[in-house]
CSV table of C-alpha atoms and ligand atoms in Angstrom, one decimal:
chain,number,residue,atom,x,y,z
A,165,UNK,CA,0.0,0.1,-0.1
A,166,UNK,CA,1.5,3.3,-1.0
A,167,UNK,CA,1.7,5.9,2.0
A,168,UNK,CA,2.4,9.5,2.0
A,169,UNK,CA,3.1,11.4,4.8
A,170,UNK,CA,1.9,15.4,5.3
A,171,UNK,CA,1.4,17.6,7.7
A,172,UNK,CA,-2.6,18.5,6.7
A,173,UNK,CA,-4.7,16.4,4.5
A,174,UNK,CA,-6.8,18.5,2.3
A,175,UNK,CA,-10.3,16.3,1.0
A,176,UNK,CA,-11.5,18.6,-1.6
A,177,UNK,CA,-10.0,20.6,-4.5
A,178,UNK,CA,-12.9,23.6,-4.2
A,179,UNK,CA,-12.1,27.0,-3.5
A,180,UNK,CA,-12.4,26.0,0.2
A,181,UNK,CA,-9.6,23.1,0.0
A,182,UNK,CA,-7.6,24.8,-2.9
A,183,UNK,CA,-7.2,28.2,-0.8
A,184,UNK,CA,-6.8,26.2,2.3
A,185,UNK,CA,-3.9,24.8,1.0
A,186,UNK,CA,-2.6,27.7,-0.3
A,187,UNK,CA,-2.7,30.2,2.3
A,188,UNK,CA,-0.8,26.8,4.7
A,189,UNK,CA,2.2,26.7,1.8
A,190,UNK,CA,2.6,30.7,2.3
A,191,UNK,CA,2.9,29.9,6.1
A,192,UNK,CA,5.5,27.5,5.7
A,193,UNK,CA,3.2,24.2,6.4
A,194,UNK,CA,3.0,21.1,3.7
A,195,UNK,CA,-0.3,19.9,2.6
A,196,UNK,CA,-1.8,17.5,0.1
A,197,UNK,CA,-5.3,17.9,-1.5
A,198,UNK,CA,-7.0,14.6,-2.4
A,199,UNK,CA,-10.1,15.4,-4.8
A,200,UNK,CA,-12.5,12.7,-6.4
A,201,UNK,CA,-12.8,14.5,-9.8
A,202,UNK,CA,-10.5,15.0,-12.5
A,203,UNK,CA,-8.2,18.9,-12.7
A,204,UNK,CA,-10.5,19.4,-16.3
A,205,UNK,CA,-13.9,18.9,-14.1
A,206,UNK,CA,-12.8,21.2,-11.2
A,207,UNK,CA,-11.8,23.5,-13.2
A,208,UNK,CA,-15.0,23.8,-15.2
A,209,UNK,CA,-17.9,23.1,-12.7
A,210,UNK,CA,-20.1,25.9,-13.1
A,211,UNK,CA,-21.1,27.1,-9.5
A,212,UNK,CA,-21.6,30.5,-8.0
A,213,UNK,CA,-19.6,33.6,-9.4
A,214,UNK,CA,-19.5,36.6,-6.6
A,215,UNK,CA,-17.2,37.6,-4.2
A,216,UNK,CA,-17.1,40.3,-1.4
A,217,UNK,CA,-14.5,42.6,-0.8
A,218,UNK,CA,-13.0,40.4,1.6
A,219,UNK,CA,-12.5,37.2,-0.9
A,220,UNK,CA,-11.2,39.4,-2.9
A,221,UNK,CA,-8.6,41.0,-0.8
A,222,UNK,CA,-7.9,37.0,0.5
A,223,UNK,CA,-6.9,36.1,-3.3
A,224,UNK,CA,-5.5,39.1,-4.1
A,225,UNK,CA,-3.2,39.5,-0.7
A,226,UNK,CA,-2.3,35.7,-0.9
A,227,UNK,CA,-0.8,36.5,-4.3
A,228,UNK,CA,-3.5,34.3,-5.9
A,229,UNK,CA,-5.5,37.6,-7.4
A,230,UNK,CA,-3.6,38.7,-10.5
A,231,UNK,CA,-5.8,37.5,-13.2
A,232,UNK,CA,-8.7,38.4,-11.2
A,233,UNK,CA,-7.8,41.9,-11.4
A,234,UNK,CA,-7.2,41.9,-14.5
A,235,UNK,CA,-10.2,39.9,-15.9
A,236,UNK,CA,-13.0,40.8,-13.3
A,237,UNK,CA,-16.3,42.3,-12.9
A,238,UNK,CA,-16.3,45.1,-10.1
A,239,UNK,CA,-20.1,46.2,-9.4
A,240,UNK,CA,-20.7,48.8,-6.9
A,241,UNK,CA,-24.8,48.2,-6.4
A,242,UNK,CA,-27.4,45.7,-7.5
A,243,UNK,CA,-30.9,46.2,-8.1
A,244,UNK,CA,-33.9,45.1,-7.1
A,245,UNK,CA,-37.2,44.6,-9.2
A,246,UNK,CA,-40.8,44.6,-8.3
A,247,UNK,CA,-43.8,45.9,-8.9
A,248,UNK,CA,-42.4,46.3,-12.6
A,249,UNK,CA,-39.8,48.5,-11.5
A,250,UNK,CA,-36.2,48.4,-10.8
A,251,UNK,CA,-34.4,50.2,-7.5
A,252,UNK,CA,-30.8,50.0,-7.4
A,253,UNK,CA,-28.8,49.5,-4.1
A,254,UNK,CA,-25.7,51.5,-4.1
A,255,UNK,CA,-23.7,49.2,-1.9
A,256,UNK,CA,-20.3,50.8,-2.5
A,257,UNK,CA,-22.0,54.4,-1.3
A,258,UNK,CA,-23.7,52.7,1.8
A,259,UNK,CA,-20.4,50.5,2.9
A,260,UNK,CA,-17.7,51.5,0.7
A,261,UNK,CA,-17.7,48.0,-0.3
A,262,UNK,CA,-17.7,46.6,-3.8
A,263,UNK,CA,-18.7,43.1,-5.0
A,264,UNK,CA,-16.5,41.3,-7.9
A,265,UNK,CA,-18.3,38.8,-10.3
A,266,UNK,CA,-15.4,35.8,-10.8
A,267,UNK,CA,-16.6,32.7,-11.4
A,268,UNK,CA,-15.8,29.5,-9.1
A,269,UNK,CA,-14.1,27.8,-11.6
A,270,UNK,CA,-11.9,30.7,-12.2
A,271,UNK,CA,-10.9,30.9,-8.6
A,272,UNK,CA,-10.3,27.0,-8.9
A,273,UNK,CA,-8.2,27.5,-12.0
A,274,UNK,CA,-5.7,29.9,-10.5
A,275,UNK,CA,-5.5,28.1,-7.1
A,276,UNK,CA,-4.4,25.0,-8.9
A,277,UNK,CA,-1.9,27.3,-10.8
A,278,UNK,CA,-0.6,29.1,-7.4
A,279,UNK,CA,-0.2,25.4,-5.9
A,280,UNK,CA,1.6,23.7,-9.3
A,281,UNK,CA,3.6,26.8,-9.5
A,282,UNK,CA,5.0,26.2,-5.9
A,283,UNK,CA,5.3,22.2,-6.3
A,284,UNK,CA,2.1,21.4,-3.9
A,285,UNK,CA,1.0,18.0,-3.7
A,286,UNK,CA,-2.6,17.9,-5.7
A,287,UNK,CA,-4.1,14.4,-6.1
A,288,UNK,CA,-7.3,14.3,-8.6
A,289,UNK,CA,-9.3,10.9,-9.4
A,290,UNK,CA,-8.7,10.1,-5.9
A,291,UNK,CA,-11.6,9.2,-4.2
A,292,UNK,CA,-11.6,9.6,-0.5
A,293,UNK,CA,-13.2,6.4,1.5
A,294,UNK,CA,-12.3,7.4,5.4
A,295,UNK,CA,-10.4,7.6,8.0
A,296,UNK,CA,-8.8,6.6,10.9
A,297,UNK,CA,-9.2,7.9,14.2
A,298,UNK,CA,-9.5,11.5,13.7
A,299,UNK,CA,-9.0,11.4,17.6
A,300,UNK,CA,-5.4,9.7,17.2
A,301,UNK,CA,-2.2,11.7,17.2
A,302,UNK,CA,-1.8,10.8,13.3
A,303,UNK,CA,-5.1,10.6,12.0
A,304,UNK,CA,-4.8,8.3,8.1
A,305,UNK,CA,-7.0,9.4,5.2
A,306,UNK,CA,-7.8,6.3,2.8
A,307,UNK,CA,-8.0,7.0,-0.6
A,308,UNK,CA,-8.9,4.9,-4.3
A,309,UNK,CA,-6.8,5.9,-7.0
A,310,UNK,CA,-6.6,3.2,-10.1
A,311,UNK,CA,-8.4,1.0,-8.1
A,312,UNK,CA,-5.9,0.5,-5.3
A,313,UNK,CA,-6.3,2.0,-1.8
A,314,UNK,CA,-3.7,4.2,-0.5
A,315,UNK,CA,-3.4,6.3,2.6
A,316,UNK,CA,-1.8,10.1,3.7
A,317,UNK,CA,-1.1,10.0,7.2
A,318,UNK,CA,-0.9,13.5,8.9
A,319,UNK,CA,-1.9,15.3,11.6
A,320,UNK,CA,-4.6,17.0,10.7
A,321,UNK,CA,-7.9,16.3,8.2
A,322,UNK,CA,-9.3,19.4,6.9
A,323,UNK,CA,-12.9,17.8,5.2
A,324,UNK,CA,-13.5,21.0,2.1
A,325,UNK,CA,-15.6,17.7,0.1
A,326,UNK,CA,-18.3,19.9,0.0
A,327,UNK,CA,-22.1,18.7,1.1
A,328,UNK,CA,-22.2,15.1,0.1
A,329,UNK,CA,-18.8,14.5,0.8
A,330,UNK,CA,-17.5,12.0,2.9
A,331,UNK,CA,-15.8,13.8,5.4
A,332,UNK,CA,-19.0,14.9,7.4
A,333,UNK,CA,-20.6,11.4,6.4
A,334,UNK,CA,-17.6,9.3,8.4
A,335,UNK,CA,-18.0,11.6,12.5
A,336,UNK,CA,-19.5,9.2,14.9
A,337,UNK,CA,-22.8,9.0,15.5
A,338,UNK,CA,-23.6,12.0,18.3
A,339,UNK,CA,-21.0,14.2,17.6
A,340,UNK,CA,-22.7,16.3,15.0
A,341,UNK,CA,-26.0,18.3,15.0
A,342,UNK,CA,-27.9,19.2,11.9
A,343,UNK,CA,-30.0,22.5,11.6
A,344,UNK,CA,-31.4,22.4,8.1
A,345,UNK,CA,-34.2,24.4,6.0
A,346,UNK,CA,-35.1,23.0,2.8
A,347,UNK,CA,-37.2,25.4,0.5
A,348,UNK,CA,-39.9,24.3,-1.4
A,349,UNK,CA,-38.3,25.2,-4.8
A,350,UNK,CA,-35.1,25.2,-6.9
A,351,UNK,CA,-33.3,27.9,-9.1
A,352,UNK,CA,-33.1,26.6,-12.9
A,353,UNK,CA,-29.7,28.3,-13.8
A,354,UNK,CA,-28.8,28.8,-17.8
A,355,UNK,CA,-25.1,30.5,-19.1
A,356,UNK,CA,-25.5,32.1,-22.2
A,357,UNK,CA,-23.4,33.6,-24.7
A,358,UNK,CA,-24.9,37.1,-24.7
A,359,UNK,CA,-24.2,40.5,-23.2
A,360,UNK,CA,-26.2,41.1,-19.8
A,361,UNK,CA,-29.1,42.9,-20.1
A,362,UNK,CA,-28.2,45.3,-17.1
A,363,UNK,CA,-25.0,46.3,-16.0
A,364,UNK,CA,-25.4,45.1,-12.6
A,365,UNK,CA,-27.4,41.9,-11.0
A,366,UNK,CA,-31.3,42.1,-10.7
A,367,UNK,CA,-33.0,40.5,-8.3
A,368,UNK,CA,-36.6,40.0,-9.5
A,369,UNK,CA,-39.7,39.1,-7.3
A,370,UNK,CA,-42.6,38.5,-9.5
A,371,UNK,CA,-45.9,36.9,-8.8
A,372,UNK,CA,-44.7,34.0,-10.9
A,373,UNK,CA,-41.5,33.4,-9.0
A,374,UNK,CA,-38.2,35.0,-8.4
A,375,UNK,CA,-36.0,35.8,-11.0
A,376,UNK,CA,-31.8,36.9,-11.3
A,377,UNK,CA,-30.0,38.4,-13.9
A,378,UNK,CA,-25.9,37.7,-13.2
A,379,UNK,CA,-23.1,37.4,-15.5
A,380,UNK,CA,-19.8,35.8,-15.8
A,381,UNK,CA,-18.4,38.4,-18.3
A,382,UNK,CA,-19.5,41.3,-20.5
A,383,UNK,CA,-20.2,38.3,-23.4
A,384,UNK,CA,-21.8,35.7,-21.0
A,385,UNK,CA,-25.0,36.0,-19.2
A,386,UNK,CA,-26.0,33.8,-16.0
A,387,UNK,CA,-29.4,34.2,-14.9
A,388,UNK,CA,-31.8,31.8,-13.1
A,389,UNK,CA,-35.4,31.2,-12.6
A,390,UNK,CA,-37.5,29.9,-9.6
A,391,UNK,CA,-38.5,26.4,-10.6
A,392,UNK,CA,-40.0,23.4,-8.3
A,393,UNK,CA,-36.7,21.7,-6.8
A,394,UNK,CA,-37.3,18.7,-9.0
A,395,UNK,CA,-38.1,20.6,-12.2
A,396,UNK,CA,-37.9,18.4,-15.6
A,397,UNK,CA,-35.3,20.6,-17.7
A,398,UNK,CA,-37.0,18.8,-20.7
A,399,UNK,CA,-39.4,20.9,-20.3
A,400,UNK,CA,-37.9,24.3,-20.5
A,401,UNK,CA,-37.1,24.7,-24.3
A,402,UNK,CA,-34.7,27.6,-24.9
A,403,UNK,CA,-37.6,29.9,-26.1
A,404,UNK,CA,-39.8,29.4,-22.7
A,405,UNK,CA,-36.6,30.1,-20.7
A,406,UNK,CA,-36.2,33.4,-22.2
A,407,UNK,CA,-39.8,34.2,-22.3
A,408,UNK,CA,-40.2,33.4,-18.6
A,409,UNK,CA,-37.0,35.6,-17.5
A,410,UNK,CA,-38.6,38.6,-19.8
A,411,UNK,CA,-42.3,38.1,-17.8
A,412,UNK,CA,-40.0,38.1,-14.4
A,413,UNK,CA,-37.7,40.9,-14.9
A,414,UNK,CA,-40.3,43.1,-16.6
A,415,UNK,CA,-39.6,46.7,-15.9
A,416,UNK,CA,-39.6,50.3,-17.2
A,417,UNK,CA,-40.0,50.5,-21.0
A,418,UNK,CA,-36.9,49.6,-22.9
A,419,UNK,CA,-35.6,47.0,-20.8
A,420,UNK,CA,-35.4,43.7,-22.0
A,421,UNK,CA,-33.6,40.4,-21.7
A,422,UNK,CA,-32.2,39.7,-25.2
A,423,UNK,CA,-31.4,35.8,-25.7
A,424,UNK,CA,-29.0,33.8,-27.2
A,425,UNK,CA,-27.1,30.6,-27.6
A,426,UNK,CA,-28.1,28.6,-23.9
A,427,UNK,CA,-24.4,26.5,-23.4
A,428,UNK,CA,-25.4,25.2,-19.9
A,429,UNK,CA,-28.8,24.4,-17.7
A,430,UNK,CA,-29.0,23.1,-14.6
A,431,UNK,CA,-31.3,22.9,-11.7
A,432,UNK,CA,-30.3,23.3,-8.0
A,433,UNK,CA,-32.4,22.9,-5.3
A,434,UNK,CA,-32.1,25.3,-2.3
A,435,UNK,CA,-31.6,24.6,1.5
A,436,UNK,CA,-30.0,26.1,4.4
A,437,UNK,CA,-27.8,24.1,6.6
A,438,UNK,CA,-25.7,24.0,9.2
A,439,UNK,CA,-23.5,21.1,11.2
A,440,UNK,CA,-22.3,21.8,14.8
A,441,UNK,CA,-19.7,21.6,15.6
A,442,UNK,CA,-17.1,21.9,12.8
A,443,UNK,CA,-14.3,20.2,14.5
A,444,UNK,CA,-14.0,16.6,15.8
A,445,UNK,CA,-10.4,16.1,17.0
A,446,UNK,CA,-8.2,16.5,14.4
A,447,UNK,CA,-10.6,16.7,11.4
A,448,UNK,CA,-12.1,20.1,10.6
A,449,UNK,CA,-14.8,20.8,8.2
A,450,UNK,CA,-14.6,24.1,6.0
A,451,UNK,CA,-17.2,24.9,3.3
A,452,UNK,CA,-20.2,23.3,1.8
A,453,UNK,CA,-19.1,20.2,3.8
A,454,UNK,CA,-20.2,22.5,7.3
A,455,UNK,CA,-22.8,24.7,5.9
A,456,UNK,CA,-25.2,25.5,2.8
A,457,UNK,CA,-26.9,28.2,2.5
A,458,UNK,CA,-29.5,29.4,-0.3
A,459,UNK,CA,-27.6,31.5,-3.6
A,460,UNK,CA,-30.3,34.5,-3.2
A,461,UNK,CA,-27.5,36.1,-0.7
A,462,UNK,CA,-24.5,34.9,-3.2
A,463,UNK,CA,-22.5,34.2,-0.1
A,464,UNK,CA,-21.4,30.1,-0.6
A,465,UNK,CA,-17.8,30.6,-1.5
A,466,UNK,CA,-17.7,33.5,0.4
A,467,UNK,CA,-18.0,31.2,3.9
A,468,UNK,CA,-15.9,28.8,2.3
A,469,UNK,CA,-12.9,31.3,1.7
A,470,UNK,CA,-13.8,32.8,5.0
A,471,UNK,CA,-13.8,29.2,7.0
A,472,UNK,CA,-10.2,28.4,5.6
A,473,UNK,CA,-8.8,31.9,6.3
A,474,UNK,CA,-9.5,31.2,10.0
A,475,UNK,CA,-8.6,27.2,10.0
A,476,UNK,CA,-5.0,28.4,8.2
A,477,UNK,CA,-4.7,31.2,10.7
A,478,UNK,CA,-4.7,28.4,13.8
A,479,UNK,CA,-2.9,26.0,12.2
A,480,UNK,CA,0.2,28.7,11.6
A,481,UNK,CA,-0.2,29.4,15.2
A,482,UNK,CA,-0.1,25.6,16.4
A,483,UNK,CA,2.9,25.0,14.0
A,484,UNK,CA,4.2,28.4,14.9
A,485,UNK,CA,4.7,27.9,18.9
A,486,UNK,CA,2.5,24.5,19.4
A,487,UNK,CA,-0.6,26.6,20.7
A,488,UNK,CA,-4.1,25.5,20.3
A,489,UNK,CA,-5.7,27.6,21.0
A,490,UNK,CA,-7.0,29.3,18.0
A,491,UNK,CA,-7.7,26.1,16.6
A,492,UNK,CA,-9.8,25.0,19.7
A,493,UNK,CA,-11.9,27.9,18.7
A,494,UNK,CA,-12.2,27.1,14.9
A,495,UNK,CA,-15.5,26.3,15.2
A,496,UNK,CA,-17.0,29.1,17.7
A,497,UNK,CA,-15.0,31.5,15.4
A,498,UNK,CA,-16.8,29.9,12.2
A,499,UNK,CA,-20.0,29.8,13.3
A,500,UNK,CA,-20.8,33.1,14.3
A,501,UNK,CA,-20.4,34.2,11.1
A,502,UNK,CA,-22.2,31.3,9.6
A,503,UNK,CA,-25.3,32.2,11.3
A,504,UNK,CA,-25.1,35.7,10.4
A,505,UNK,CA,-24.8,34.9,7.0
A,506,UNK,CA,-27.3,32.2,7.4
A,507,UNK,CA,-29.8,34.7,8.5
A,508,UNK,CA,-29.3,37.3,5.5
A,509,UNK,CA,-29.4,34.6,2.9
A,510,UNK,CA,-32.4,33.0,4.6
A,511,UNK,CA,-34.3,36.9,4.7
A,512,UNK,CA,-33.5,37.4,0.9
A,513,UNK,CA,-34.6,34.4,-0.2
A,514,UNK,CA,-37.9,34.7,2.0
A,515,UNK,CA,-38.3,38.6,0.3
A,516,UNK,CA,-38.1,37.5,-3.2
A,517,UNK,CA,-39.4,33.9,-3.9
A,518,UNK,CA,-43.2,32.1,-3.7
A,519,UNK,CA,-43.5,29.9,-1.8
A,520,UNK,CA,-46.6,28.0,-3.2
A,521,UNK,CA,-49.2,28.8,-0.1
A,522,UNK,CA,-48.5,32.3,-0.1
A,523,UNK,CA,-51.4,34.3,0.6
A,524,UNK,CA,-52.5,38.2,-0.6
A,525,UNK,CA,-51.2,38.9,2.7
A,526,UNK,CA,-47.6,37.7,1.8
A,527,UNK,CA,-47.5,39.1,-1.2
A,528,UNK,CA,-48.3,42.2,-0.2
A,529,UNK,CA,-45.6,41.8,2.9
A,530,UNK,CA,-43.1,41.2,0.5
A,531,UNK,CA,-43.8,44.4,-1.3
A,532,UNK,CA,-44.3,46.4,2.0
A,533,UNK,CA,-40.4,45.5,2.7
A,534,UNK,CA,-38.8,45.7,-0.8
A,535,UNK,CA,-40.4,49.2,-0.1
A,536,UNK,CA,-38.8,49.8,2.7
A,537,UNK,CA,-35.4,47.9,1.9
A,538,UNK,CA,-35.3,50.5,-1.3
A,539,UNK,CA,-37.0,53.6,0.3
A,540,UNK,CA,-35.2,53.8,4.0
A,541,UNK,CA,-31.6,54.6,4.0
A,542,UNK,CA,-31.2,52.5,7.3
A,543,UNK,CA,-32.7,49.0,5.9
A,544,UNK,CA,-30.7,49.7,2.5
A,545,UNK,CA,-27.8,50.3,4.5
A,546,UNK,CA,-28.2,46.4,6.2
A,547,UNK,CA,-29.0,45.0,3.1
A,548,UNK,CA,-26.0,46.0,1.5
A,549,UNK,CA,-23.6,45.6,4.7
A,550,UNK,CA,-24.8,42.3,4.7
A,551,UNK,CA,-24.2,41.5,0.9
A,552,UNK,CA,-21.2,43.6,0.3
A,553,UNK,CA,-19.9,41.0,3.5
A,554,UNK,CA,-18.0,41.3,6.3
A,555,UNK,CA,-14.6,41.5,7.2
A,556,UNK,CA,-12.8,38.6,7.9
A,557,UNK,CA,-12.7,37.7,11.7
B,763,PHB,C1,-23.7,34.6,-9.8
B,763,PHB,O1,-23.5,34.9,-10.6
B,763,PHB,O2,-24.1,33.2,-10.3
B,763,PHB,C2,-25.1,34.5,-9.0
B,763,PHB,C3,-24.6,36.1,-8.4
B,763,PHB,C4,-25.4,36.5,-7.0
B,763,PHB,C5,-26.4,35.2,-6.8
B,763,PHB,C6,-26.6,33.9,-6.8
B,763,PHB,C7,-25.7,33.4,-8.2
B,763,PHB,O3,-27.5,35.4,-5.7
């Protein structure tokens, strides 16, 4: 059996696992990243696309933000569309912070490149299958590669393997408490080769359901429609998607969502999920392995990066002077931000979606809330502060 020894064994090569490996390297700490998918798959998977200022700063300050600085789109505001009108929230004026559009797969590409340039060990097509005791002094990660079972021995394990990963699933029963809310809808998302309909993101509350206009570049649009959680994509011919986007985002005369070739279509169910604690012995969970937010607040990738920032700092303290204070409060530190973001994401989701059993009262209440948020500076500032994101702990 082949055996590797490292300081930190990281499961998952998404933004969390790769950023952790990168930050640890800058601290002189060695890691191995184990990822079940191929490098190409990781670099092409279309996911989230919005970075808070703090996430951008982390990428840039850690030296992985060069292409981001050249190619990303910086936005100073967002728009909320309801009652057939668009209302702008000026994030920058309200908070002094901006948000940045840069696809998750671009972050992944940049971090993979940074790790490879530094001689980092990334094991693709290597499926983690379990651990030996996370409570032992030297935990072991077992993984399958080319049909063989192999091992990585390490001081610590970082579970960055997403909601369906093995890390959380292999924690002993009774250690974790799950907090969960599953929403009665999903998002149908498309990627289309057409310039964005609006310069900034548009979040629409319409009686037929929520819609979101976002983008990946000045020639690539990303658009979403609220749908059933198990919506059948076969029922959504391209023309129907464009028509529905236009209906739900209808605003002042002259505003239209222009169509173009759709190059990707998918359905994602929405959920809010937190597991507590985020640590068991030498195993630390980060990103989607520990929590999921509905995408309405654009927080998933940002929360994952915040987790590993906290974890990298705690591990650096441990390796520098043997202290484990920061490691011991990893879970508590992260969960404070996680719950703030959970609350915000839930609130945005409630303000903007149809729930199926909504009464006329509920719709009027949503509109009153949207009017408050767009007319009151205090309310707009609260949305903006959360949306543009809190500073890293
Ligand atoms: C995206 O660009 O994919 C995106 C942006 C904002 C959201 C969700 C998704 O709230």
